[in-house]
Short mmCIF file of N, CA and C and ligand atoms in Angstrom, two decimals:
data_model
loop_
_atom_site.label_atom_id
_atom_site.label_comp_id
_atom_site.label_asym_id
_atom_site.label_seq_id
_atom_site.Cartn_x
_atom_site.Cartn_y
_atom_site.Cartn_z
N MET A 1 10.25 19.03 -17.84
CA MET A 1 10.64 17.72 -17.34
C MET A 1 10.11 17.52 -15.92
N GLU A 2 9.56 16.31 -15.67
CA GLU A 2 8.99 16.00 -14.35
C GLU A 2 10.10 15.81 -13.32
N LYS A 3 9.81 16.24 -12.09
CA LYS A 3 10.75 16.03 -10.99
C LYS A 3 10.80 14.53 -10.64
N LYS A 4 12.01 14.03 -10.39
CA LYS A 4 12.13 12.61 -10.04
C LYS A 4 11.43 12.33 -8.70
N GLN A 5 10.83 11.17 -8.61
CA GLN A 5 10.05 10.82 -7.42
C GLN A 5 10.28 9.36 -7.06
N THR A 6 10.19 9.06 -5.78
CA THR A 6 10.18 7.66 -5.35
C THR A 6 8.88 7.39 -4.60
N LEU A 7 8.18 6.36 -5.03
CA LEU A 7 6.94 5.96 -4.37
C LEU A 7 7.17 4.60 -3.72
N GLY A 8 6.79 4.48 -2.46
CA GLY A 8 7.00 3.24 -1.71
C GLY A 8 5.75 2.37 -1.74
N VAL A 9 5.96 1.07 -1.82
CA VAL A 9 4.83 0.13 -1.85
C VAL A 9 4.77 -0.65 -0.54
N MET A 10 3.59 -0.63 0.07
CA MET A 10 3.34 -1.42 1.28
C MET A 10 2.27 -2.46 0.95
N ALA A 11 2.62 -3.73 1.08
CA ALA A 11 1.65 -4.79 0.74
C ALA A 11 0.90 -5.23 1.99
N GLY A 12 -0.39 -5.46 1.82
CA GLY A 12 -1.23 -5.86 2.94
C GLY A 12 -1.28 -7.36 3.17
N SER A 13 -0.54 -8.11 2.35
CA SER A 13 -0.49 -9.58 2.51
C SER A 13 0.95 -10.00 2.73
N LEU A 14 1.15 -11.01 3.55
CA LEU A 14 2.51 -11.45 3.88
C LEU A 14 2.94 -12.70 3.12
N ARG A 15 2.02 -13.36 2.44
CA ARG A 15 2.40 -14.67 1.90
C ARG A 15 3.29 -14.52 0.67
N LYS A 16 4.13 -15.53 0.46
CA LYS A 16 5.15 -15.45 -0.61
C LYS A 16 4.51 -15.29 -1.99
N GLN A 17 3.43 -16.05 -2.23
CA GLN A 17 2.81 -16.02 -3.56
C GLN A 17 1.64 -15.03 -3.63
N SER A 18 1.68 -14.04 -2.78
CA SER A 18 0.60 -13.06 -2.72
C SER A 18 0.44 -12.29 -4.04
N PHE A 19 -0.80 -12.18 -4.50
CA PHE A 19 -1.07 -11.36 -5.69
C PHE A 19 -0.77 -9.89 -5.39
N SER A 20 -1.09 -9.45 -4.19
CA SER A 20 -0.86 -8.04 -3.84
C SER A 20 0.63 -7.71 -3.90
N ARG A 21 1.43 -8.58 -3.29
CA ARG A 21 2.88 -8.34 -3.31
C ARG A 21 3.41 -8.41 -4.73
N ALA A 22 2.93 -9.41 -5.49
CA ALA A 22 3.39 -9.56 -6.88
C ALA A 22 3.02 -8.33 -7.70
N LEU A 23 1.82 -7.81 -7.47
CA LEU A 23 1.41 -6.61 -8.21
C LEU A 23 2.33 -5.44 -7.85
N GLY A 24 2.69 -5.36 -6.59
CA GLY A 24 3.64 -4.32 -6.17
C GLY A 24 4.95 -4.41 -6.93
N HIS A 25 5.42 -5.64 -7.14
CA HIS A 25 6.68 -5.83 -7.87
C HIS A 25 6.56 -5.43 -9.34
N CYS A 26 5.33 -5.44 -9.85
CA CYS A 26 5.12 -5.10 -11.27
C CYS A 26 5.01 -3.59 -11.51
N LEU A 27 4.84 -2.82 -10.45
CA LEU A 27 4.53 -1.39 -10.64
C LEU A 27 5.68 -0.62 -11.29
N GLY A 28 6.92 -1.04 -11.00
CA GLY A 28 8.07 -0.33 -11.58
C GLY A 28 7.99 -0.27 -13.10
N ALA A 29 7.56 -1.38 -13.70
CA ALA A 29 7.49 -1.47 -15.16
C ALA A 29 6.32 -0.64 -15.71
N LEU A 30 5.37 -0.29 -14.86
CA LEU A 30 4.17 0.41 -15.33
C LEU A 30 4.17 1.90 -14.97
N ALA A 31 5.16 2.30 -14.18
CA ALA A 31 5.19 3.69 -13.68
C ALA A 31 5.78 4.65 -14.72
N PRO A 32 5.42 5.94 -14.63
CA PRO A 32 6.04 6.93 -15.51
C PRO A 32 7.55 6.95 -15.30
N GLU A 33 8.25 7.44 -16.34
CA GLU A 33 9.72 7.38 -16.32
C GLU A 33 10.37 8.07 -15.12
N HIS A 34 9.76 9.15 -14.66
CA HIS A 34 10.39 9.92 -13.57
C HIS A 34 10.12 9.30 -12.19
N VAL A 35 9.35 8.20 -12.17
CA VAL A 35 8.97 7.59 -10.89
C VAL A 35 9.73 6.29 -10.66
N THR A 36 10.36 6.19 -9.48
CA THR A 36 10.99 4.94 -9.06
C THR A 36 10.07 4.31 -8.02
N ILE A 37 9.83 3.02 -8.16
CA ILE A 37 8.99 2.31 -7.19
C ILE A 37 9.91 1.53 -6.25
N GLU A 38 9.66 1.70 -4.96
CA GLU A 38 10.49 1.03 -3.94
C GLU A 38 9.59 0.16 -3.06
N GLU A 39 10.01 -1.07 -2.84
CA GLU A 39 9.26 -1.93 -1.91
C GLU A 39 9.65 -1.53 -0.50
N LEU A 40 8.69 -1.16 0.32
CA LEU A 40 8.99 -0.78 1.71
C LEU A 40 9.31 -2.04 2.52
N PRO A 41 10.05 -1.90 3.63
CA PRO A 41 10.33 -3.07 4.47
C PRO A 41 9.04 -3.77 4.87
N SER A 42 9.11 -5.10 4.99
CA SER A 42 7.89 -5.89 5.22
C SER A 42 7.21 -5.56 6.54
N ILE A 43 5.89 -5.42 6.47
CA ILE A 43 5.12 -5.22 7.71
C ILE A 43 5.05 -6.52 8.51
N GLY A 44 5.47 -7.62 7.89
CA GLY A 44 5.45 -8.92 8.56
C GLY A 44 6.51 -9.06 9.65
N ASP A 45 7.47 -8.15 9.65
CA ASP A 45 8.52 -8.21 10.68
C ASP A 45 8.12 -7.49 11.97
N LEU A 46 6.97 -6.85 11.96
CA LEU A 46 6.52 -6.13 13.16
C LEU A 46 5.86 -7.09 14.15
N PRO A 47 6.11 -6.93 15.45
CA PRO A 47 5.34 -7.73 16.41
C PRO A 47 3.89 -7.25 16.45
N LEU A 48 3.03 -8.03 17.11
CA LEU A 48 1.67 -7.54 17.33
C LEU A 48 1.75 -6.28 18.19
N PHE A 49 0.96 -5.30 17.87
CA PHE A 49 1.05 -4.04 18.61
C PHE A 49 0.77 -4.24 20.09
N ASN A 50 1.67 -3.70 20.89
CA ASN A 50 1.49 -3.71 22.34
C ASN A 50 2.22 -2.47 22.86
N GLN A 51 1.48 -1.57 23.45
CA GLN A 51 2.10 -0.31 23.92
C GLN A 51 3.23 -0.56 24.91
N ASP A 52 3.15 -1.70 25.65
CA ASP A 52 4.22 -2.02 26.61
C ASP A 52 5.58 -2.12 25.91
N ILE A 53 5.58 -2.67 24.69
CA ILE A 53 6.86 -2.81 23.96
C ILE A 53 7.46 -1.42 23.77
N MET A 54 6.62 -0.50 23.34
CA MET A 54 7.07 0.88 23.10
C MET A 54 7.56 1.51 24.41
N ASP A 55 6.79 1.32 25.47
CA ASP A 55 7.11 1.96 26.75
C ASP A 55 8.34 1.34 27.41
N GLU A 56 8.51 0.03 27.25
CA GLU A 56 9.57 -0.66 28.00
C GLU A 56 10.86 -0.80 27.22
N THR A 57 10.76 -1.03 25.90
CA THR A 57 12.01 -1.23 25.13
C THR A 57 12.13 -0.29 23.93
N GLY A 58 11.13 0.54 23.74
CA GLY A 58 11.18 1.49 22.63
C GLY A 58 10.68 0.87 21.33
N ALA A 59 10.72 1.68 20.29
CA ALA A 59 10.18 1.24 18.99
C ALA A 59 10.98 0.05 18.47
N PRO A 60 10.31 -1.03 18.02
CA PRO A 60 11.03 -2.17 17.44
C PRO A 60 11.83 -1.74 16.21
N THR A 61 12.95 -2.42 15.97
CA THR A 61 13.81 -2.08 14.83
C THR A 61 13.02 -2.12 13.51
N ALA A 62 12.15 -3.14 13.38
CA ALA A 62 11.37 -3.25 12.13
C ALA A 62 10.49 -2.02 11.92
N LEU A 63 10.05 -1.42 13.02
CA LEU A 63 9.21 -0.22 12.91
C LEU A 63 10.05 0.99 12.51
N THR A 64 11.20 1.16 13.14
CA THR A 64 12.02 2.34 12.81
C THR A 64 12.53 2.25 11.37
N GLN A 65 12.85 1.01 10.94
CA GLN A 65 13.30 0.86 9.54
C GLN A 65 12.18 1.19 8.56
N LEU A 66 10.98 0.73 8.87
CA LEU A 66 9.83 1.02 8.01
C LEU A 66 9.55 2.53 8.00
N ALA A 67 9.58 3.13 9.19
CA ALA A 67 9.28 4.56 9.30
C ALA A 67 10.32 5.40 8.53
N GLU A 68 11.58 5.00 8.62
CA GLU A 68 12.64 5.74 7.90
C GLU A 68 12.40 5.75 6.40
N ARG A 69 12.02 4.57 5.87
CA ARG A 69 11.80 4.49 4.42
C ARG A 69 10.54 5.27 4.04
N ILE A 70 9.50 5.21 4.88
CA ILE A 70 8.28 5.98 4.57
C ILE A 70 8.60 7.48 4.55
N SER A 71 9.40 7.91 5.52
CA SER A 71 9.75 9.34 5.55
C SER A 71 10.54 9.73 4.30
N ALA A 72 11.33 8.80 3.77
CA ALA A 72 12.20 9.14 2.63
C ALA A 72 11.46 9.18 1.30
N VAL A 73 10.36 8.43 1.17
CA VAL A 73 9.69 8.39 -0.13
C VAL A 73 8.70 9.55 -0.28
N ASP A 74 8.31 9.79 -1.54
CA ASP A 74 7.42 10.93 -1.82
C ASP A 74 5.94 10.57 -1.67
N GLY A 75 5.66 9.29 -1.61
CA GLY A 75 4.27 8.85 -1.45
C GLY A 75 4.26 7.36 -1.22
N VAL A 76 3.14 6.87 -0.70
CA VAL A 76 3.02 5.44 -0.39
C VAL A 76 1.81 4.85 -1.12
N ILE A 77 2.06 3.71 -1.74
CA ILE A 77 0.97 2.96 -2.40
C ILE A 77 0.70 1.72 -1.54
N ILE A 78 -0.48 1.64 -1.00
CA ILE A 78 -0.86 0.44 -0.24
C ILE A 78 -1.57 -0.50 -1.20
N ILE A 79 -1.06 -1.73 -1.31
CA ILE A 79 -1.71 -2.74 -2.16
C ILE A 79 -2.15 -3.88 -1.26
N SER A 80 -3.45 -4.13 -1.27
CA SER A 80 -3.95 -5.06 -0.26
C SER A 80 -5.12 -5.89 -0.78
N PRO A 81 -5.25 -7.10 -0.24
CA PRO A 81 -6.52 -7.83 -0.43
C PRO A 81 -7.53 -7.35 0.60
N GLU A 82 -8.77 -7.80 0.51
CA GLU A 82 -9.70 -7.62 1.62
C GLU A 82 -9.78 -8.94 2.36
N TYR A 83 -9.81 -8.87 3.68
CA TYR A 83 -9.98 -10.06 4.52
C TYR A 83 -11.30 -9.90 5.25
N ASN A 84 -12.21 -10.83 4.98
CA ASN A 84 -13.51 -10.80 5.66
C ASN A 84 -14.15 -9.42 5.58
N TRP A 85 -14.16 -8.90 4.33
CA TRP A 85 -14.79 -7.63 3.98
C TRP A 85 -14.09 -6.44 4.62
N SER A 86 -12.85 -6.58 5.01
CA SER A 86 -12.22 -5.49 5.76
C SER A 86 -10.71 -5.45 5.54
N ILE A 87 -10.03 -4.70 6.40
CA ILE A 87 -8.58 -4.50 6.32
C ILE A 87 -7.85 -5.72 6.90
N PRO A 88 -6.86 -6.27 6.21
CA PRO A 88 -6.11 -7.39 6.79
C PRO A 88 -5.44 -6.98 8.11
N GLY A 89 -5.42 -7.91 9.06
CA GLY A 89 -4.89 -7.60 10.39
C GLY A 89 -3.45 -7.12 10.36
N ALA A 90 -2.62 -7.70 9.51
CA ALA A 90 -1.21 -7.30 9.48
C ALA A 90 -1.06 -5.84 9.05
N LEU A 91 -1.93 -5.42 8.14
CA LEU A 91 -1.86 -4.03 7.68
C LEU A 91 -2.34 -3.08 8.77
N LYS A 92 -3.42 -3.45 9.44
CA LYS A 92 -3.93 -2.61 10.54
C LYS A 92 -2.87 -2.51 11.64
N ASN A 93 -2.22 -3.64 11.91
CA ASN A 93 -1.17 -3.68 12.93
C ASN A 93 -0.05 -2.70 12.57
N ALA A 94 0.36 -2.72 11.31
CA ALA A 94 1.45 -1.83 10.88
C ALA A 94 1.03 -0.37 11.01
N LEU A 95 -0.22 -0.08 10.61
CA LEU A 95 -0.68 1.32 10.69
C LEU A 95 -0.81 1.76 12.14
N ASP A 96 -1.22 0.84 13.02
CA ASP A 96 -1.29 1.18 14.45
C ASP A 96 0.11 1.51 14.99
N TRP A 97 1.10 0.67 14.64
CA TRP A 97 2.47 0.95 15.10
C TRP A 97 2.94 2.31 14.58
N LEU A 98 2.73 2.55 13.28
CA LEU A 98 3.22 3.80 12.68
C LEU A 98 2.56 5.02 13.31
N SER A 99 1.31 4.84 13.76
CA SER A 99 0.58 5.97 14.35
C SER A 99 1.14 6.38 15.70
N ARG A 100 1.94 5.50 16.33
CA ARG A 100 2.44 5.79 17.68
C ARG A 100 3.79 6.50 17.65
N LEU A 101 4.34 6.74 16.47
CA LEU A 101 5.64 7.42 16.39
C LEU A 101 5.43 8.93 16.36
N ASN A 102 6.38 9.62 16.91
CA ASN A 102 6.33 11.08 16.90
C ASN A 102 7.72 11.61 16.48
N PRO A 103 7.83 12.23 15.29
CA PRO A 103 6.77 12.53 14.34
C PRO A 103 6.25 11.27 13.64
N ALA A 104 4.96 11.31 13.28
CA ALA A 104 4.33 10.16 12.62
C ALA A 104 4.70 10.20 11.13
N PRO A 105 5.35 9.15 10.63
CA PRO A 105 5.87 9.19 9.25
C PRO A 105 4.78 9.28 8.19
N LEU A 106 3.58 8.85 8.52
CA LEU A 106 2.52 8.90 7.50
C LEU A 106 1.70 10.19 7.57
N ALA A 107 1.93 11.03 8.57
CA ALA A 107 1.15 12.27 8.67
C ALA A 107 1.46 13.17 7.46
N GLU A 108 0.42 13.57 6.79
CA GLU A 108 0.49 14.42 5.60
C GLU A 108 1.20 13.76 4.42
N LYS A 109 1.47 12.47 4.53
CA LYS A 109 2.11 11.74 3.42
C LYS A 109 1.06 11.42 2.36
N PRO A 110 1.35 11.68 1.09
CA PRO A 110 0.42 11.24 0.05
C PRO A 110 0.33 9.70 0.02
N VAL A 111 -0.88 9.19 0.05
CA VAL A 111 -1.09 7.73 0.05
C VAL A 111 -2.22 7.41 -0.92
N THR A 112 -2.06 6.30 -1.62
CA THR A 112 -3.17 5.81 -2.45
C THR A 112 -3.37 4.33 -2.15
N ILE A 113 -4.59 3.86 -2.35
CA ILE A 113 -4.93 2.48 -2.01
C ILE A 113 -5.26 1.71 -3.28
N PHE A 114 -4.55 0.60 -3.50
CA PHE A 114 -4.91 -0.35 -4.56
C PHE A 114 -5.37 -1.62 -3.84
N THR A 115 -6.46 -2.21 -4.30
CA THR A 115 -6.80 -3.54 -3.81
C THR A 115 -6.88 -4.50 -4.99
N CYS A 116 -6.72 -5.77 -4.71
CA CYS A 116 -6.86 -6.78 -5.75
C CYS A 116 -7.33 -8.08 -5.11
N SER A 117 -7.92 -8.92 -5.95
CA SER A 117 -8.32 -10.26 -5.47
C SER A 117 -8.57 -11.14 -6.68
N PRO A 118 -8.53 -12.45 -6.45
CA PRO A 118 -8.88 -13.37 -7.54
C PRO A 118 -10.38 -13.36 -7.81
N GLY A 119 -11.15 -12.74 -6.96
CA GLY A 119 -12.61 -12.74 -7.09
C GLY A 119 -13.14 -11.58 -7.92
N LEU A 120 -14.47 -11.45 -7.87
CA LEU A 120 -15.14 -10.48 -8.76
C LEU A 120 -15.17 -9.06 -8.22
N LEU A 121 -14.88 -8.87 -6.92
CA LEU A 121 -14.99 -7.53 -6.34
C LEU A 121 -13.65 -6.81 -6.21
N GLY A 122 -12.57 -7.52 -6.44
CA GLY A 122 -11.25 -6.86 -6.43
C GLY A 122 -10.88 -6.25 -5.09
N GLY A 123 -11.42 -6.78 -4.02
CA GLY A 123 -11.06 -6.24 -2.69
C GLY A 123 -11.74 -4.92 -2.38
N ALA A 124 -12.84 -4.64 -3.10
CA ALA A 124 -13.50 -3.33 -2.97
C ALA A 124 -13.87 -2.97 -1.53
N ARG A 125 -14.25 -3.99 -0.76
CA ARG A 125 -14.75 -3.69 0.59
C ARG A 125 -13.63 -3.36 1.56
N ALA A 126 -12.37 -3.50 1.13
CA ALA A 126 -11.26 -3.09 2.00
C ALA A 126 -10.97 -1.59 1.88
N HIS A 127 -11.45 -0.96 0.80
CA HIS A 127 -11.14 0.47 0.63
C HIS A 127 -11.64 1.33 1.79
N PRO A 128 -12.96 1.25 2.12
CA PRO A 128 -13.43 2.16 3.20
C PRO A 128 -12.70 1.96 4.53
N PRO A 129 -12.51 0.71 5.01
CA PRO A 129 -11.80 0.60 6.30
C PRO A 129 -10.34 1.04 6.23
N ILE A 130 -9.66 0.77 5.13
CA ILE A 130 -8.26 1.23 5.04
C ILE A 130 -8.24 2.76 5.02
N ARG A 131 -9.13 3.34 4.21
CA ARG A 131 -9.17 4.81 4.09
C ARG A 131 -9.47 5.46 5.44
N ASN A 132 -10.37 4.82 6.19
CA ASN A 132 -10.74 5.34 7.51
C ASN A 132 -9.52 5.43 8.43
N VAL A 133 -8.71 4.38 8.43
CA VAL A 133 -7.51 4.37 9.28
C VAL A 133 -6.52 5.43 8.78
N LEU A 134 -6.39 5.54 7.47
CA LEU A 134 -5.45 6.54 6.92
C LEU A 134 -5.89 7.96 7.28
N HIS A 135 -7.21 8.18 7.34
CA HIS A 135 -7.71 9.50 7.78
C HIS A 135 -7.27 9.76 9.22
N ALA A 136 -7.36 8.72 10.06
CA ALA A 136 -6.96 8.88 11.47
C ALA A 136 -5.48 9.23 11.58
N LEU A 137 -4.70 8.74 10.61
CA LEU A 137 -3.26 9.01 10.63
C LEU A 137 -2.91 10.33 9.92
N ASP A 138 -3.94 11.05 9.45
CA ASP A 138 -3.75 12.35 8.81
C ASP A 138 -2.97 12.27 7.51
N CYS A 139 -3.17 11.16 6.79
CA CYS A 139 -2.53 11.03 5.46
C CYS A 139 -3.27 11.91 4.46
N ARG A 140 -2.57 12.25 3.38
CA ARG A 140 -3.24 12.90 2.23
C ARG A 140 -3.61 11.76 1.28
N ILE A 141 -4.89 11.50 1.13
CA ILE A 141 -5.33 10.31 0.38
C ILE A 141 -5.84 10.70 -1.00
N LEU A 142 -5.30 10.03 -2.01
CA LEU A 142 -5.88 10.20 -3.36
C LEU A 142 -7.12 9.32 -3.40
N ALA A 143 -8.27 9.96 -3.39
CA ALA A 143 -9.51 9.22 -3.14
C ALA A 143 -10.05 8.51 -4.38
N ARG A 144 -9.97 9.15 -5.55
CA ARG A 144 -10.69 8.61 -6.70
C ARG A 144 -9.83 8.63 -7.95
N PRO A 145 -10.13 7.76 -8.93
CA PRO A 145 -11.00 6.61 -8.76
C PRO A 145 -10.29 5.53 -7.95
N GLU A 146 -11.06 4.74 -7.23
CA GLU A 146 -10.46 3.64 -6.46
C GLU A 146 -9.87 2.61 -7.43
N VAL A 147 -8.75 2.05 -7.04
CA VAL A 147 -8.14 1.00 -7.86
C VAL A 147 -8.48 -0.35 -7.25
N GLN A 148 -9.27 -1.10 -7.99
CA GLN A 148 -9.65 -2.46 -7.56
C GLN A 148 -9.40 -3.37 -8.75
N ILE A 149 -8.45 -4.27 -8.60
CA ILE A 149 -8.15 -5.18 -9.70
C ILE A 149 -8.86 -6.50 -9.43
N THR A 150 -9.88 -6.77 -10.24
CA THR A 150 -10.66 -8.00 -10.07
C THR A 150 -10.00 -9.15 -10.83
N GLN A 151 -10.32 -10.36 -10.44
CA GLN A 151 -9.85 -11.56 -11.14
C GLN A 151 -8.38 -11.48 -11.51
N ILE A 152 -7.59 -11.12 -10.52
CA ILE A 152 -6.18 -10.78 -10.80
C ILE A 152 -5.38 -11.95 -11.36
N LYS A 153 -5.75 -13.15 -10.98
CA LYS A 153 -4.98 -14.31 -11.46
C LYS A 153 -4.96 -14.37 -12.99
N ALA A 154 -6.09 -14.00 -13.59
CA ALA A 154 -6.19 -14.06 -15.05
C ALA A 154 -5.49 -12.88 -15.72
N LYS A 155 -5.09 -11.90 -14.94
CA LYS A 155 -4.53 -10.68 -15.52
C LYS A 155 -3.01 -10.60 -15.37
N MET A 156 -2.46 -11.64 -14.72
CA MET A 156 -1.01 -11.66 -14.51
C MET A 156 -0.41 -12.89 -15.18
N ALA A 157 0.90 -12.81 -15.44
CA ALA A 157 1.62 -13.97 -15.97
C ALA A 157 1.54 -15.10 -14.94
N PRO A 158 1.62 -16.37 -15.39
CA PRO A 158 1.53 -17.49 -14.43
C PRO A 158 2.56 -17.40 -13.30
N ASP A 159 3.75 -16.84 -13.58
CA ASP A 159 4.75 -16.71 -12.50
C ASP A 159 4.61 -15.39 -11.75
N LEU A 160 3.55 -14.65 -12.03
CA LEU A 160 3.21 -13.38 -11.35
C LEU A 160 4.27 -12.28 -11.56
N SER A 161 5.05 -12.40 -12.63
CA SER A 161 6.13 -11.44 -12.85
C SER A 161 5.68 -10.20 -13.63
N ALA A 162 4.47 -10.23 -14.19
CA ALA A 162 4.02 -9.10 -15.01
C ALA A 162 2.51 -9.06 -15.08
N VAL A 163 1.98 -7.86 -15.32
CA VAL A 163 0.55 -7.71 -15.59
C VAL A 163 0.39 -7.92 -17.09
N THR A 164 -0.30 -8.98 -17.47
CA THR A 164 -0.39 -9.33 -18.89
C THR A 164 -1.66 -8.79 -19.55
N ASP A 165 -2.64 -8.43 -18.77
CA ASP A 165 -3.88 -7.89 -19.34
C ASP A 165 -3.63 -6.41 -19.68
N SER A 166 -3.72 -6.08 -20.97
CA SER A 166 -3.27 -4.75 -21.39
C SER A 166 -4.15 -3.63 -20.82
N ALA A 167 -5.46 -3.87 -20.73
CA ALA A 167 -6.35 -2.82 -20.19
C ALA A 167 -6.02 -2.56 -18.71
N THR A 168 -5.72 -3.63 -17.99
CA THR A 168 -5.36 -3.46 -16.57
C THR A 168 -4.03 -2.73 -16.44
N ALA A 169 -3.07 -3.11 -17.28
CA ALA A 169 -1.75 -2.46 -17.24
C ALA A 169 -1.89 -0.97 -17.53
N GLU A 170 -2.72 -0.66 -18.53
CA GLU A 170 -2.90 0.75 -18.91
C GLU A 170 -3.59 1.53 -17.78
N PHE A 171 -4.59 0.90 -17.16
CA PHE A 171 -5.30 1.54 -16.05
C PHE A 171 -4.33 1.83 -14.90
N ILE A 172 -3.48 0.86 -14.59
CA ILE A 172 -2.52 1.05 -13.49
C ILE A 172 -1.54 2.17 -13.84
N THR A 173 -1.08 2.19 -15.07
CA THR A 173 -0.16 3.26 -15.49
C THR A 173 -0.81 4.63 -15.32
N GLN A 174 -2.08 4.74 -15.72
CA GLN A 174 -2.81 6.02 -15.55
C GLN A 174 -2.91 6.40 -14.08
N ARG A 175 -3.22 5.41 -13.24
CA ARG A 175 -3.39 5.71 -11.81
C ARG A 175 -2.06 6.08 -11.16
N LEU A 176 -0.98 5.45 -11.60
CA LEU A 176 0.33 5.81 -11.05
C LEU A 176 0.71 7.23 -11.46
N ALA A 177 0.38 7.60 -12.70
CA ALA A 177 0.67 8.96 -13.16
C ALA A 177 -0.17 9.96 -12.35
N ALA A 178 -1.43 9.62 -12.11
CA ALA A 178 -2.30 10.52 -11.33
C ALA A 178 -1.79 10.64 -9.90
N PHE A 179 -1.33 9.54 -9.33
CA PHE A 179 -0.83 9.60 -7.94
C PHE A 179 0.48 10.38 -7.88
N SER A 180 1.31 10.19 -8.88
CA SER A 180 2.57 10.94 -8.93
C SER A 180 2.29 12.45 -8.96
N ALA A 181 1.33 12.86 -9.78
CA ALA A 181 0.98 14.29 -9.87
C ALA A 181 0.40 14.78 -8.54
N PHE A 182 -0.44 13.97 -7.94
CA PHE A 182 -1.05 14.30 -6.63
C PHE A 182 0.05 14.48 -5.57
N ALA A 183 1.01 13.56 -5.56
CA ALA A 183 2.08 13.62 -4.56
C ALA A 183 2.97 14.84 -4.80
N GLN A 184 3.11 15.22 -6.07
CA GLN A 184 3.96 16.37 -6.39
C GLN A 184 3.34 17.70 -5.99
N ARG A 185 2.01 17.71 -5.88
CA ARG A 185 1.34 18.98 -5.56
C ARG A 185 1.68 19.47 -4.15
N GLY A 186 2.26 18.62 -3.34
CA GLY A 186 2.79 19.01 -2.02
C GLY A 186 1.78 19.42 -0.98
C1 FNR B 206 -9.80 -13.95 2.03
N1 FNR B 206 -10.25 -13.69 0.74
C2 FNR B 206 -11.30 -12.83 0.56
N2 FNR B 206 -11.67 -12.43 -0.71
C3 FNR B 206 -12.68 -11.55 -0.88
O1 FNR B 206 -12.98 -11.19 -2.02
N3 FNR B 206 -13.37 -11.06 0.19
C4 FNR B 206 -13.08 -11.41 1.47
O2 FNR B 206 -13.69 -10.92 2.39
C5 FNR B 206 -12.00 -12.32 1.67
N4 FNR B 206 -11.65 -12.70 2.93
C6 FNR B 206 -10.51 -13.44 3.13
C7 FNR B 206 -10.05 -13.66 4.43
C8 FNR B 206 -8.89 -14.34 4.63
C9 FNR B 206 -8.38 -14.55 6.03
C10 FNR B 206 -8.15 -14.85 3.52
C11 FNR B 206 -6.85 -15.58 3.74
C12 FNR B 206 -8.60 -14.66 2.26
C13 FNR B 206 -9.58 -14.28 -0.42
C14 FNR B 206 -8.45 -13.36 -0.85
O3 FNR B 206 -8.93 -12.33 -1.70
C15 FNR B 206 -7.39 -14.18 -1.63
O4 FNR B 206 -6.93 -15.23 -0.80
C16 FNR B 206 -6.25 -13.30 -2.05
O5 FNR B 206 -5.43 -14.02 -2.95
C17 FNR B 206 -5.44 -12.81 -0.87
O6 FNR B 206 -4.54 -11.80 -1.26
P1 FNR B 206 -3.01 -12.12 -1.59
O7 FNR B 206 -2.42 -12.86 -0.42
O8 FNR B 206 -3.00 -12.97 -2.86
O9 FNR B 206 -2.39 -10.79 -1.82
#
């Protein structure tokens, strides 16, 4: 029997109707039985990074709450679009804040990157910059195969409550199982 695990989801988009966030909400239904999927506190509650905030008033509450949940989960799944061929600013901001904590909650944490987009590339160009930042934070990254969900609008229910494309659902289930095994290897 597999050990029970909790994997946290961090979305790289803040908008209410975000495909990335919606995909995160669908992962629970696609994960192996022993895996619980938890939505991490929103990165949208963090101020823009400014070291003065840390030095003068300490870590913002939104940061300590996010860090606590990251420390508690067994691995983190980042689901993000690409913005202008790169990492969305809100996600970079969150990773910068997290990197300033000691102990750093993402250090040695198993992390995997999913990207998605309504377009044909599935956010592929966000993988290298996100991975680069995660390397700087000393995360354990599940590198391959990269998860890029192309044309996501056509693969989800109109209300974004489920992944309706069976091949995509199966692929995500396989990748969640692979990430769960990777995170369990310690
Ligand atoms: C985009 N989008 C986009 N798409 C893409 O394939 N390559 C890109 O470089 C960009 N750049 C980009 C920049 C900005 C500022 C925005 C707002 C959008 C389109 C993007 O993939 C699309 O809007 C997604 O739906 C955004 O993800 P969420 O919010 O649905 O998760």
